[in-house]
One Martini backbone bead per residue (centre of mass of N, CA, C, O) as a GRO file, in nm:
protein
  411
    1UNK     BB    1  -0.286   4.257  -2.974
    2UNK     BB    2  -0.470   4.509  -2.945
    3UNK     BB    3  -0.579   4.786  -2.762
    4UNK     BB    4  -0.853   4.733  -2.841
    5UNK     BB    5  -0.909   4.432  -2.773
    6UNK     BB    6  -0.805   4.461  -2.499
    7UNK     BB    7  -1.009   4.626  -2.398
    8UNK     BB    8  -1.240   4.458  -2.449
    9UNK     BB    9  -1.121   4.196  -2.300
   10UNK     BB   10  -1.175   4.366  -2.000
   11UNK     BB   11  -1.487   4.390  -2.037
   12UNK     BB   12  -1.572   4.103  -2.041
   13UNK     BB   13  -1.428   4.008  -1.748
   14UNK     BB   14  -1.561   4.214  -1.584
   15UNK     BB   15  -1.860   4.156  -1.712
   16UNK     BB   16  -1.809   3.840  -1.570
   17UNK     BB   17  -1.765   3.922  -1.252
   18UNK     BB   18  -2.039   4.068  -1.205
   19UNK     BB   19  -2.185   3.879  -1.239
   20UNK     BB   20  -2.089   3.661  -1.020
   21UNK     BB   21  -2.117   3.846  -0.765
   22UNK     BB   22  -2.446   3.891  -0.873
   23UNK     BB   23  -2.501   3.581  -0.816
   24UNK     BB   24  -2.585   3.272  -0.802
   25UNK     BB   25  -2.523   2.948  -0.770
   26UNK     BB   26  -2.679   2.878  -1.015
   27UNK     BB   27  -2.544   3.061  -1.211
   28UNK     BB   28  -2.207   3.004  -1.112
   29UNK     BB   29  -2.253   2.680  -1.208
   30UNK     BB   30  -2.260   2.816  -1.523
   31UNK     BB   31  -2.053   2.927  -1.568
   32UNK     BB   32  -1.863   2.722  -1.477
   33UNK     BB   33  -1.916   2.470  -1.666
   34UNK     BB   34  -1.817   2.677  -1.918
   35UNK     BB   35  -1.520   2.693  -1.788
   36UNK     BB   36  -1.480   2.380  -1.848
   37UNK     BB   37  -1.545   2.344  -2.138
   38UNK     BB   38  -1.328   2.566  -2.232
   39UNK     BB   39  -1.018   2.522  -2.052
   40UNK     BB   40  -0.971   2.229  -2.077
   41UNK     BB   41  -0.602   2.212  -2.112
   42UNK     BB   42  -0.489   2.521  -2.084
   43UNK     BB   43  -0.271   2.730  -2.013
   44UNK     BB   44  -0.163   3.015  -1.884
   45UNK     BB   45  -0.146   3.205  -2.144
   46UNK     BB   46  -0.456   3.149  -2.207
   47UNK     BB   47  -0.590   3.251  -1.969
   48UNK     BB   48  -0.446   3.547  -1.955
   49UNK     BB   49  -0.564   3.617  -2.222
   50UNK     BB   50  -0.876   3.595  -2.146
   51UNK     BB   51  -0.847   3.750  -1.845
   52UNK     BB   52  -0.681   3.997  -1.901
   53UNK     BB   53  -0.510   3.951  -1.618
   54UNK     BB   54  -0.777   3.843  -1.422
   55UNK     BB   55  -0.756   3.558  -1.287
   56UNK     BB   56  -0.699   3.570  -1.035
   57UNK     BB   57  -0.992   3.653  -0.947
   58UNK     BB   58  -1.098   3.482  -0.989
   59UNK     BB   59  -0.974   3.223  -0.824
   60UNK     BB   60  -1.045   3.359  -0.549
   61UNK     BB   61  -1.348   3.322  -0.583
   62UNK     BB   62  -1.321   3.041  -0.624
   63UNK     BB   63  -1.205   2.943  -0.362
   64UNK     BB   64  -1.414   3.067  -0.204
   65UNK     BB   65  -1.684   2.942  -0.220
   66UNK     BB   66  -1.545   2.678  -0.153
   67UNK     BB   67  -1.507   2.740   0.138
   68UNK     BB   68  -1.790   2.802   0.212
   69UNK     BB   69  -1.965   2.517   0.046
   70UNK     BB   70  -1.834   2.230   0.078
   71UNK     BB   71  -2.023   2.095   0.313
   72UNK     BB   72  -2.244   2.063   0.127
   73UNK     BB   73  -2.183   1.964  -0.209
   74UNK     BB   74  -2.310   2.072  -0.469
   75UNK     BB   75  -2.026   2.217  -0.642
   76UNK     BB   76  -1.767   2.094  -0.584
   77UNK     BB   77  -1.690   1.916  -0.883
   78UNK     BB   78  -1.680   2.214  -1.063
   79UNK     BB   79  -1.495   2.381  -0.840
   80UNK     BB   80  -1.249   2.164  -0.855
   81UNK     BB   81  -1.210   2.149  -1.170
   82UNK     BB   82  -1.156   2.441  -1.208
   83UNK     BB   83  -0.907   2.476  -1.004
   84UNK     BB   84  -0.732   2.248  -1.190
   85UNK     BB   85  -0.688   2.446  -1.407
   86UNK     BB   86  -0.511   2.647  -1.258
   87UNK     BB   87  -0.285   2.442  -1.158
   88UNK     BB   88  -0.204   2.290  -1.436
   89UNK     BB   89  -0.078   2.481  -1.561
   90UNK     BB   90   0.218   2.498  -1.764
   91UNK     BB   91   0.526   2.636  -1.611
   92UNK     BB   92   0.316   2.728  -1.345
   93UNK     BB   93   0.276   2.908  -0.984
   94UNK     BB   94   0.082   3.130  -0.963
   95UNK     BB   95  -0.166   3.008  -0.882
   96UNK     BB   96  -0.018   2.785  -0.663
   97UNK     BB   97  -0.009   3.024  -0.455
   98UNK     BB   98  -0.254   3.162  -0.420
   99UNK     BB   99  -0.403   2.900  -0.324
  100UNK     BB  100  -0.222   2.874  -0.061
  101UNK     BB  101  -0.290   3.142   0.049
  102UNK     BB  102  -0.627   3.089   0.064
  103UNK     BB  103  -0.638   2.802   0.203
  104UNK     BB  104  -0.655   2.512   0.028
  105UNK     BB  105  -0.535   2.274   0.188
  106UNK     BB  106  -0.703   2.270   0.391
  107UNK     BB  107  -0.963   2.225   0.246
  108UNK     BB  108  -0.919   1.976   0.115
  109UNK     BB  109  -0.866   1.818   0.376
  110UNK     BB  110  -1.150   1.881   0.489
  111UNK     BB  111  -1.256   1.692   0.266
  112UNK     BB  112  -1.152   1.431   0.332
  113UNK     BB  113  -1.291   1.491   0.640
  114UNK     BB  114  -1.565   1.474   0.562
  115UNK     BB  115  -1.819   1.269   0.560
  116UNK     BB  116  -2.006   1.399   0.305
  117UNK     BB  117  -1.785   1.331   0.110
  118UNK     BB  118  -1.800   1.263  -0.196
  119UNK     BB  119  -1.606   1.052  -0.353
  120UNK     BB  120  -1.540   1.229  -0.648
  121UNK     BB  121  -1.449   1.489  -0.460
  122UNK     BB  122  -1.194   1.322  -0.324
  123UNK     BB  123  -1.058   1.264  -0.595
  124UNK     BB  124  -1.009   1.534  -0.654
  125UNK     BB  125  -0.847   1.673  -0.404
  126UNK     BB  126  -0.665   1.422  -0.461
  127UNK     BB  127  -0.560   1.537  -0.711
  128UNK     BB  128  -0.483   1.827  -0.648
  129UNK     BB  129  -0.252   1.767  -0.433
  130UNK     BB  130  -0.098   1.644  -0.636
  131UNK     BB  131   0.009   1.908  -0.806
  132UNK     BB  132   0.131   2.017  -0.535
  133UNK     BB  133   0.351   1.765  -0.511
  134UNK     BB  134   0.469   1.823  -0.774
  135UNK     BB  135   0.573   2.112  -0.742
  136UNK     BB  136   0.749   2.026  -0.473
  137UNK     BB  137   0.862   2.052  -0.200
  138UNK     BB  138   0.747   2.289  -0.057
  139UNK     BB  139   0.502   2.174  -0.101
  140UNK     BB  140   0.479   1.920   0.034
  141UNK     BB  141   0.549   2.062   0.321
  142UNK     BB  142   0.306   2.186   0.347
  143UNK     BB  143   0.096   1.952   0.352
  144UNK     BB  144   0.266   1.796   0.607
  145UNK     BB  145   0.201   2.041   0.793
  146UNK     BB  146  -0.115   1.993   0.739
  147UNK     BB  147  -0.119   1.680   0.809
  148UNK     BB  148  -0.202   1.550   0.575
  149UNK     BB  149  -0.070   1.225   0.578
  150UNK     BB  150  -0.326   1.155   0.781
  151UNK     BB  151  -0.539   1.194   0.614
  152UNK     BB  152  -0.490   1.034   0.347
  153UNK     BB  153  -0.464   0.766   0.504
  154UNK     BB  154  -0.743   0.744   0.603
  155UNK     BB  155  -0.889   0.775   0.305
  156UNK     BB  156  -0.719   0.480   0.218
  157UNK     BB  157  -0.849   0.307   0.441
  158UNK     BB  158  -1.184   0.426   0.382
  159UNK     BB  159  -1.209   0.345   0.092
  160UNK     BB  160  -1.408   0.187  -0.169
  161UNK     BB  161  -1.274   0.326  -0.366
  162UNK     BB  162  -1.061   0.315  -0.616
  163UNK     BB  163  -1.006   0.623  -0.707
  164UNK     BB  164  -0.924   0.699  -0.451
  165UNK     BB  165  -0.709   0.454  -0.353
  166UNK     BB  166  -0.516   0.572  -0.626
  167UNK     BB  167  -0.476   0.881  -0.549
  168UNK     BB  168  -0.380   0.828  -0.237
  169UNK     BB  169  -0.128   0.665  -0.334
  170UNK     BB  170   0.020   0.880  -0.529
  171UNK     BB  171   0.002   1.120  -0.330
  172UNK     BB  172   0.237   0.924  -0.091
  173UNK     BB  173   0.446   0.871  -0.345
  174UNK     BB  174   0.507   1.196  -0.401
  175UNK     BB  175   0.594   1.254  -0.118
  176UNK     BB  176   0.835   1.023  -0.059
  177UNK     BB  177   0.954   1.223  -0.256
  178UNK     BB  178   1.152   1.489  -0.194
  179UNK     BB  179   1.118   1.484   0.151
  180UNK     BB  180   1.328   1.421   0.399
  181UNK     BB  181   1.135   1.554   0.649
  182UNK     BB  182   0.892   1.327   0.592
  183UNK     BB  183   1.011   0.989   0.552
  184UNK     BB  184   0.918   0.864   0.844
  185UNK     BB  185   0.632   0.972   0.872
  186UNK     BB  186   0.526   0.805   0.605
  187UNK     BB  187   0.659   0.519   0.685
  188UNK     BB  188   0.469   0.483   0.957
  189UNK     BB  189   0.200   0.520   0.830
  190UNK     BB  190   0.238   0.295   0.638
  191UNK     BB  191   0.270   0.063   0.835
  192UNK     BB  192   0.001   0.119   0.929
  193UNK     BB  193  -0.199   0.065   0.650
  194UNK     BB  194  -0.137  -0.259   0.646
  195UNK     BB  195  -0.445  -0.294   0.794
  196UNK     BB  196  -0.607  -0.251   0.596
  197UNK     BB  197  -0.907  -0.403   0.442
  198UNK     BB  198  -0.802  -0.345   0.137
  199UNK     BB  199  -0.635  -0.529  -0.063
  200UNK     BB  200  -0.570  -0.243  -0.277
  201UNK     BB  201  -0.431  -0.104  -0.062
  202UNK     BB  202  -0.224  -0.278   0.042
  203UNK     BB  203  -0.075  -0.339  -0.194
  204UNK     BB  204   0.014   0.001  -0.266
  205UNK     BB  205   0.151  -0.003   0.030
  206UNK     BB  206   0.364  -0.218  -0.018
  207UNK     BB  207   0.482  -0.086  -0.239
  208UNK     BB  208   0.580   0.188  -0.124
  209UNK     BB  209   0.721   0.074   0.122
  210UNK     BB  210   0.962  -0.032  -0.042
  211UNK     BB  211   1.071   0.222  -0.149
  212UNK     BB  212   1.129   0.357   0.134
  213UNK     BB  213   1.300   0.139   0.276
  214UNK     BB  214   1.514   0.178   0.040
  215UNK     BB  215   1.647   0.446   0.184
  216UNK     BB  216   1.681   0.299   0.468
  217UNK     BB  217   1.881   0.205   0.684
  218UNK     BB  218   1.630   0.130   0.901
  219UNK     BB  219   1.394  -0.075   1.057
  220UNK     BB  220   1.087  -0.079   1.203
  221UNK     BB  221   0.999  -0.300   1.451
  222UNK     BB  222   0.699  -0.232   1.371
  223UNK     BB  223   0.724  -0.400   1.075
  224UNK     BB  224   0.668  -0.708   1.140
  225UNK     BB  225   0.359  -0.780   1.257
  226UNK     BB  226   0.201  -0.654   0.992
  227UNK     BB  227   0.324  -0.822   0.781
  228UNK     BB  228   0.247  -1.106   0.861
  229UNK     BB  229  -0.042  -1.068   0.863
  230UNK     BB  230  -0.072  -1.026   0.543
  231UNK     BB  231  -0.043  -1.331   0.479
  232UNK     BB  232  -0.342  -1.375   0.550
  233UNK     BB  233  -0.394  -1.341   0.272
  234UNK     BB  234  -0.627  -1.424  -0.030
  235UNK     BB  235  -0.432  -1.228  -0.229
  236UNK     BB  236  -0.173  -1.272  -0.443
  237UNK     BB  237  -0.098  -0.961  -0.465
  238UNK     BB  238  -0.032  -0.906  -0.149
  239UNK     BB  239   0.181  -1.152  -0.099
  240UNK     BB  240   0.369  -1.074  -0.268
  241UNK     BB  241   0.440  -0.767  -0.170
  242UNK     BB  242   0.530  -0.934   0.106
  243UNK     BB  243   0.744  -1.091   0.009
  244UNK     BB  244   0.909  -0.906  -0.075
  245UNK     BB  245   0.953  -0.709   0.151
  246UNK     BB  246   1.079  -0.941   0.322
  247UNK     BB  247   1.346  -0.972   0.142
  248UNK     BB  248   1.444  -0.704   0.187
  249UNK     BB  249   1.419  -0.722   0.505
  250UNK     BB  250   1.692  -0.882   0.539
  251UNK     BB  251   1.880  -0.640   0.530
  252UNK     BB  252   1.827  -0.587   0.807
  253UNK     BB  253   1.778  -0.552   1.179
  254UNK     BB  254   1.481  -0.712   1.158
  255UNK     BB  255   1.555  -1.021   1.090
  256UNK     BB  256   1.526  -1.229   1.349
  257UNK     BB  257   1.243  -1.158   1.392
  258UNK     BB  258   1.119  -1.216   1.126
  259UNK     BB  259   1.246  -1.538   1.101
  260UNK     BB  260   1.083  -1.620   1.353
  261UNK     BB  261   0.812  -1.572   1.276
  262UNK     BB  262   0.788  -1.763   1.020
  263UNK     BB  263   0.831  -1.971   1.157
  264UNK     BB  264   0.600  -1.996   1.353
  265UNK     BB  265   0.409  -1.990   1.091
  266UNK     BB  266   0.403  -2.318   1.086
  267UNK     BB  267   0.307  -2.341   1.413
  268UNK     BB  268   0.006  -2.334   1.464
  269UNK     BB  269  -0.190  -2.342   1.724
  270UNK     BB  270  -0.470  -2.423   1.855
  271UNK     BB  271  -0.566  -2.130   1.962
  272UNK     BB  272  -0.531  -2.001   1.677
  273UNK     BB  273  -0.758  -2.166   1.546
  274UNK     BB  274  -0.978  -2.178   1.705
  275UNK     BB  275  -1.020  -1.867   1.683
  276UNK     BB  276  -1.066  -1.828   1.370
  277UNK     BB  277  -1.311  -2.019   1.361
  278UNK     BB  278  -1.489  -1.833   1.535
  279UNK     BB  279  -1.407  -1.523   1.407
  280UNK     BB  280  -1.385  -1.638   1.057
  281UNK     BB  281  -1.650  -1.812   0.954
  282UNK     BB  282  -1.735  -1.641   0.678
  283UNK     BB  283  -1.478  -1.711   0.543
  284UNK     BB  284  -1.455  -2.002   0.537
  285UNK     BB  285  -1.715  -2.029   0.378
  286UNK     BB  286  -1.584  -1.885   0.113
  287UNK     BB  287  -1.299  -2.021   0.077
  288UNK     BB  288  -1.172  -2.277   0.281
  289UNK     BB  289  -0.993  -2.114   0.495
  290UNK     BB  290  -0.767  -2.051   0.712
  291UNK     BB  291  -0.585  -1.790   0.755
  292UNK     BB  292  -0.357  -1.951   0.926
  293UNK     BB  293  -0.282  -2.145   0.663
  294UNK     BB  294  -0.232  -1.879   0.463
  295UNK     BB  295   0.037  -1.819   0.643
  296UNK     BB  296   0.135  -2.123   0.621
  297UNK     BB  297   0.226  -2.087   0.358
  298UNK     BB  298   0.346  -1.812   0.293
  299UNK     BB  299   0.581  -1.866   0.487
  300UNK     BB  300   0.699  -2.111   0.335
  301UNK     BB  301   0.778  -1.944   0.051
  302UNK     BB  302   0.962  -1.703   0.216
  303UNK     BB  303   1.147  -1.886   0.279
  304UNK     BB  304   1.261  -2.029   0.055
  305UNK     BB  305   1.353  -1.735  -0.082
  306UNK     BB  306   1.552  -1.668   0.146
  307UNK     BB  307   1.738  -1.931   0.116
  308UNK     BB  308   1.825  -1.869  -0.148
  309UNK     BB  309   2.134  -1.874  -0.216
  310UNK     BB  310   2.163  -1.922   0.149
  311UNK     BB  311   2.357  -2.041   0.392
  312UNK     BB  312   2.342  -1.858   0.604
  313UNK     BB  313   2.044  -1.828   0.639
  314UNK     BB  314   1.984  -2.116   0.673
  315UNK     BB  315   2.131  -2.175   0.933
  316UNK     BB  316   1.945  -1.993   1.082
  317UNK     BB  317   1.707  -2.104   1.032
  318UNK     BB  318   1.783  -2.418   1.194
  319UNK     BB  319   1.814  -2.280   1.463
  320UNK     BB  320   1.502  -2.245   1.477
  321UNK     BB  321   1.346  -2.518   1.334
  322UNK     BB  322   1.243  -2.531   1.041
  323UNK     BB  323   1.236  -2.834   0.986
  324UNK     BB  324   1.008  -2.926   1.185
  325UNK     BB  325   0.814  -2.712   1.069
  326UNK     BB  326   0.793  -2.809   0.767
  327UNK     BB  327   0.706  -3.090   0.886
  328UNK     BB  328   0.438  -2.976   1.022
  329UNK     BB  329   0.275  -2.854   0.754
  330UNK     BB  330   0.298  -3.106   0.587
  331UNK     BB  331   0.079  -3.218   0.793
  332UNK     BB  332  -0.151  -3.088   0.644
  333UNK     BB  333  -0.467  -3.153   0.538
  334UNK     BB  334  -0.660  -2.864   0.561
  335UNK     BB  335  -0.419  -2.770   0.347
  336UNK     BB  336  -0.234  -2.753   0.071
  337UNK     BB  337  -0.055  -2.520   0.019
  338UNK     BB  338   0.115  -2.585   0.283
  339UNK     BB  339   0.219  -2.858   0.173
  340UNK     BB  340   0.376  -2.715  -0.073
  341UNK     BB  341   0.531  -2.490   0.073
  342UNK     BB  342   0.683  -2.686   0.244
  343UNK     BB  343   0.818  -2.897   0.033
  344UNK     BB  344   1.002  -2.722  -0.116
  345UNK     BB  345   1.158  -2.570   0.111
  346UNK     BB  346   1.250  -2.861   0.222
  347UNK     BB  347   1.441  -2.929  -0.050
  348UNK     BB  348   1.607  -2.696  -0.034
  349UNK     BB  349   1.737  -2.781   0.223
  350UNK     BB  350   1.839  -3.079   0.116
  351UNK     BB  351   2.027  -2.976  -0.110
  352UNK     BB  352   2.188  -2.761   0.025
  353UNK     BB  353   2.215  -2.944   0.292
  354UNK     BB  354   2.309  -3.293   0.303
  355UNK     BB  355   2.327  -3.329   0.626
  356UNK     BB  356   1.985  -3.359   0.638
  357UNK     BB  357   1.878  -3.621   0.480
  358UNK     BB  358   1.870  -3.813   0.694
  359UNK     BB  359   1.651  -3.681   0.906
  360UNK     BB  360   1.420  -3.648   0.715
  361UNK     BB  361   1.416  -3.993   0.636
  362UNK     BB  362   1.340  -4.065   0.915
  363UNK     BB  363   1.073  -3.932   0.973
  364UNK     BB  364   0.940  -4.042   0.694
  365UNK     BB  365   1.066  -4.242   0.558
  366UNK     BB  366   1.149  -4.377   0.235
  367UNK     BB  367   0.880  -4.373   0.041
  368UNK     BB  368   0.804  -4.069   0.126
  369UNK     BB  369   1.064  -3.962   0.056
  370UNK     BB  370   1.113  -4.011  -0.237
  371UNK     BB  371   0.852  -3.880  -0.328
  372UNK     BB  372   0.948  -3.603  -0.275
  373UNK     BB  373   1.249  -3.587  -0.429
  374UNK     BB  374   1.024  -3.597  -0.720
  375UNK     BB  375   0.781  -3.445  -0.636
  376UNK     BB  376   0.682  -3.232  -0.375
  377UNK     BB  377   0.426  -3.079  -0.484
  378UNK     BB  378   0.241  -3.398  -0.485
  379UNK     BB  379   0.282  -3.547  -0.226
  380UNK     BB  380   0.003  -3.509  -0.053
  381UNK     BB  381  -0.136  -3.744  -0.238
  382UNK     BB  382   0.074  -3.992  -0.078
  383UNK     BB  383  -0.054  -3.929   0.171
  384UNK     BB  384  -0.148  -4.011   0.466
  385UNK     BB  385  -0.274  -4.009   0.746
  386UNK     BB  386  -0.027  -4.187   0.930
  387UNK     BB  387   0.200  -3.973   0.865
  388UNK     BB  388   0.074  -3.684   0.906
  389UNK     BB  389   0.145  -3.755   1.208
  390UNK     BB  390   0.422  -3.782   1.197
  391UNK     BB  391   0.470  -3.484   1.127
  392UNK     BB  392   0.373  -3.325   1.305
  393UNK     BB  393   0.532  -3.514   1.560
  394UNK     BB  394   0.778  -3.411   1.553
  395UNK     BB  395   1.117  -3.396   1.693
  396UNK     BB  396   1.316  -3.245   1.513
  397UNK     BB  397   1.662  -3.120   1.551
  398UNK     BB  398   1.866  -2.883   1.353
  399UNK     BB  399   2.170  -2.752   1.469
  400UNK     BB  400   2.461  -2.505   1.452
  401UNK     BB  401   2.797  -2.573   1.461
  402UNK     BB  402   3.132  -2.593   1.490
  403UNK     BB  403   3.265  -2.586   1.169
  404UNK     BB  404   2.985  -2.667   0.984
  405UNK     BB  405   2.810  -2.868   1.162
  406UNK     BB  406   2.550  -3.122   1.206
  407UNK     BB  407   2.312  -3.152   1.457
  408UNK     BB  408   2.103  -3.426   1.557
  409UNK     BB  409   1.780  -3.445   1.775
  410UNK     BB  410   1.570  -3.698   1.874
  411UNK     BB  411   1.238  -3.781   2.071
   0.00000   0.00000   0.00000
């Protein structure tokens, strides 16, 4: 470009910032939207050859007015579309420390926190920090200093929006990378999230939780109360999510709580019943299910994966009761699930150690003990009332002595 060309493009660009400065918001307005329509997707070097080196200045006023106006929230998504090309533009961090100097972060978070923010424009500000979090650790600490971890996760349990709770989990997973100062304060956030509403958030969150747990040493006591409460989940993308967790977290400190609360969770009590029947009257009407059998189910299948080709932790499994508890899950005649996945669980362990196949054939009978063995996936339809009674009412205790053999008593 020649000199003369320069100055003209300076002439040109000063005397769209007077614009800019001399205009109102519906000018400023038009002007941004020919800037978003003209810009999206050029570089820094065409940036700054258009606004011959001073867009910097433009950014500045633009990030301006974004922060005094974002609370009403008219000009908010063609803002941030904006404020979005100078921060994306490649291999270039000049505009995003321009931006984070003028307390860019702290804005986008307020806006994920204003209550009248819409969804679409909370996509866009948790686009825009991913953005940041993505050029390196140094941006991610500064997110994590202005508490972003606690604003994000707040977004992302109560968004019933995908594409916010898509952003917002990519943005959540982008911290836990290369951020080793808030990798714990990250991994107990993902914790909490456990218990959020959305089958989608759910999902998304123990995905990301895989990932964080899989770098620590050990494992935080906290997750394993919300962990197993997800197994109520009637959706099987969250379930399979959690229960590859639970297999996850057989190798860490928390195993043996984990273990004994699975046992349990196949003999849930009247009370647990009771409870869920009154207080969960509309789902049951929906799906059919209650969810503490739903419950019992899948807890039901996450042993079965635990215990496969795992003779150790199988015995440790006898030592807690659970061939009791699987023969009490198969007598569920009010969820067929239950009884499928108690069966298949209790093949294999009567495969994997037949010191055991005689006590379990003593409970069931001979002739329902065959059908048992020969496919064990079908029993329920073989099984009439009092087998389910006898199978309920089991009192079979199956636990390891020294020396690697099976001692059995029954009353």
């Amino acid at each position: 470009m020649s000199a003369q060309e320069e100055q003209a493009n300076i002439g040109k660009v000063l005397g769209f910032l007077r614009d800019w400065d001399r205009g109102d918001s519906g000018v400023r307005s038009r002007m941004l939207n020919t800037f978003v329509t003209q810009n999206t997707g050029k570089t820094f070097y065409e940036l700054e050859l258009q606004f011959a080196q001073v867009a910097s200045l433009f950014l500045a006023r633009l990030t301006t007015w974004m922060r005094l106006t974002y609370m009403f929230g008219t000009y908010l998504g063609l803002q941030l579309k904006a404020i979005w090309i100078f921060l994306a533009t490649s291999n270039h961090d000049q505009y995003l420390m321009e931006f984070l100097e003028d307390g860019g972060v702290l804005t986008l978070l307020d806006i994920l926190s204003h209550t009248q923010s819409k969804e679409q424009d909370k996509a866009e500000a948790l686009r825009l920090l991913l953005t940041v979090s993505n050029a390196g650790r140094k941006y991610k600490e500064i997110i994590c200093e202005s508490h972003g971890v606690r604003v994000i996760a707040e977004c992302l349990a109560k968004s019933n929006n995908e594409e916010t709770q898509e952003t917002a989990w990519t943005l959540l997973d982008s911290l836990s990378h290369g951020n080793p100062g808030y990798q714990n304060q990250i991994y107990k956030v993902l914790i909490a999230l456990m218990t959020c509403t959305s089958p989608r958030a759910q999902q998304l969150v123990l995905h990301t939780l895989r990932t964080v747990q899989s770098k620590l040493k050990t494992a935080h006591h906290s997750i394993v109360e919300p962990l197993l409460n997800v197994l109520r989940s009637q959706h099987l993308d969250v379930q399979d999510e959690a229960i590859n967790l639970i297999l996850d977290l057989k190798h860490y400190d928390v195993r043996p709580v984990l273990l004994s609360g699975l046992v349990a969770l196949l003999r849930p009590t009247k009370e647990e019943v009771q409870q869920h029947q009154s207080t969960e009257a509309e789902m049951i009407k929906m799906t059919g299910s209650l969810p503490v059998f739903v419950q019992q189910a899948a807890a039901a299948k996450a042993l079965r994966l635990l215990a496969d080709d795992d003779q150790e932790l199988s015995r440790e499994l006898l030592s807690l009761g659970v061939i009791q508890n699987l023969l009490y899950a198969m007598g569920n005649r009010e969820h067929i699930d239950a009884q499928v996945q108690a069966s298949l669980a209790l093949e294999d362990f009567v495969r994997s150690l037949p010191a055991i196949e005689k006590h379990v054939q003593r409970v069931m009978g001979s002739t329902l003990f065959t059908a048992f063995m020969q496919k064990p996936e079908t029993l329920y339809m073989n099984m009439d009332e009092s087998q389910a009674e006898i199978l309920l009412s089991n009192k079979v205790t199956i636990t390891e002595v020294l020396g690697g053999t099976l001692q059995n008593s029954e009353s």
